[in-house]
Short mmCIF file of C-alpha atoms in Angstrom, two decimals:
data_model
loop_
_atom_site.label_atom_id
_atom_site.label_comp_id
_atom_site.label_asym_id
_atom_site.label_seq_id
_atom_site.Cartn_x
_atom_site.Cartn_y
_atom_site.Cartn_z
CA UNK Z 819 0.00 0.00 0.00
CA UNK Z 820 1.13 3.07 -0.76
CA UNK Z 821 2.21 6.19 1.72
CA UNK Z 822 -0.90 8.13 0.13
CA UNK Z 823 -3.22 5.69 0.80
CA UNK Z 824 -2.04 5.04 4.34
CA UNK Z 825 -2.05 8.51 5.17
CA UNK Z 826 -5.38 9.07 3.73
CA UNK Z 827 -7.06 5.78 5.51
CA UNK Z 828 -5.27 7.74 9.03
CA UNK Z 829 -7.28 11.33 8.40
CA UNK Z 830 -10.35 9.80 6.84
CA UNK Z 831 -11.05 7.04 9.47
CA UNK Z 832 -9.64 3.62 7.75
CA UNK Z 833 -11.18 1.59 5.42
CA UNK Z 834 -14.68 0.79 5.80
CA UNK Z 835 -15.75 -2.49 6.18
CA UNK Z 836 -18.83 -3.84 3.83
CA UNK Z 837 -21.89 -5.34 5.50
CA UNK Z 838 -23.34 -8.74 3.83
CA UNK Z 839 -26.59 -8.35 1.63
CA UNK Z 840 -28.41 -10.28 4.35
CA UNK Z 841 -27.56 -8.00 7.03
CA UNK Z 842 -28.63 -4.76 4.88
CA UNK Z 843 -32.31 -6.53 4.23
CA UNK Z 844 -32.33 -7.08 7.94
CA UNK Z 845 -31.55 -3.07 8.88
CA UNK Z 846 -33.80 -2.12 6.04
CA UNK Z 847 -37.08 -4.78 7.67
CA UNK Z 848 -36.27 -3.13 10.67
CA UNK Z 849 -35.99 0.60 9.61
CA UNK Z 850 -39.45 0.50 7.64
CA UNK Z 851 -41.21 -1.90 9.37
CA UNK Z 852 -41.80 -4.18 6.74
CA UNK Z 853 -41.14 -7.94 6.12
CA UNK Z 854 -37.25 -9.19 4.92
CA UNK Z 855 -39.42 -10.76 1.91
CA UNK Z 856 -40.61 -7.58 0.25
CA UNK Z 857 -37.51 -5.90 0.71
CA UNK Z 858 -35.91 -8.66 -1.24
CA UNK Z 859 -38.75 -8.23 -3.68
CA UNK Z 860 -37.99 -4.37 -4.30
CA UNK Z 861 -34.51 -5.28 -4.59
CA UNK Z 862 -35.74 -7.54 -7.99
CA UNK Z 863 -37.45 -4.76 -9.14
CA UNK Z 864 -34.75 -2.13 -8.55
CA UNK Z 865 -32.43 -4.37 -10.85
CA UNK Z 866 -32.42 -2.26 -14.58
CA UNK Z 867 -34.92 -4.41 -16.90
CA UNK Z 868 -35.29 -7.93 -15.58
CA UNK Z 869 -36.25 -6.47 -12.33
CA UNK Z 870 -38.78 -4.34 -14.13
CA UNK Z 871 -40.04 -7.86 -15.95
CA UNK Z 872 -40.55 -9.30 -12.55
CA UNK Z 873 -41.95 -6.54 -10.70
CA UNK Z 874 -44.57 -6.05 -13.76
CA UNK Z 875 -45.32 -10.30 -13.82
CA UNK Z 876 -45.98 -9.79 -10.10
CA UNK Z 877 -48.86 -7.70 -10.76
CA UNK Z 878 -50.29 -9.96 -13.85
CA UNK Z 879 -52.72 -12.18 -12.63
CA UNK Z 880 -51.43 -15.16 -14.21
CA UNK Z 881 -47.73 -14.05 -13.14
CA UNK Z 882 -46.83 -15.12 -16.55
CA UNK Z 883 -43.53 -14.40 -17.46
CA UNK Z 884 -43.23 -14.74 -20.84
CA UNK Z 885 -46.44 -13.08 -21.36
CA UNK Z 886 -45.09 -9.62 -19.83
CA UNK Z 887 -41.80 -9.71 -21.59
CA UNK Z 888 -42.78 -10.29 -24.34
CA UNK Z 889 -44.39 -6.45 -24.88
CA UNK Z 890 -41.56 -4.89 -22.94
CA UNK Z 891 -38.94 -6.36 -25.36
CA UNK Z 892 -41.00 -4.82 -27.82
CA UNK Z 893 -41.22 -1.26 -26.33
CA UNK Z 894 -37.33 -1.50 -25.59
CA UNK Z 895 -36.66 -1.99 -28.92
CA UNK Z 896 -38.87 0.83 -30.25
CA UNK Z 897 -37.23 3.45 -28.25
#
């Protein structure tokens, strides 16, 4: 490591240690009151276009997957 990194891991505070996924969900069930499931299930629909796909399926009755992609694929392609 470097004497500039050093110095600047001494005046900032170190290096900061990352937390696990799991532990995250668990701060965020806690925080908002809501259930470690749907916090998983807004973190599939936060990802760019499959999580789109799967938050949209959700909502279909069916929950067909195909079914919803299938017009978004289209739409993607238009724009």
């Amino acid at each position: 490591m470097s004497l500039l990194a050093l110095t600047g891991m001494f005046i900032f505070g170190g290096k900061k240690k990352r937390k696990p996924w799991r532990e995250i969900r668990k701060e965020l069930a806690k925080k908002y009151g809501l259930p470690e499931e749907v916090i998983e299930s807004i973190e599939g629909a936060h990802m760019p276009f499959n999580g789109y796909i799967e938050f949209v399926r959700q909502i279909d009755p069916e929950r067909n997957y195909e079914r919803v992609k299938k017009p978004l694929q289209l739409m993607k392609l238009a724009t």
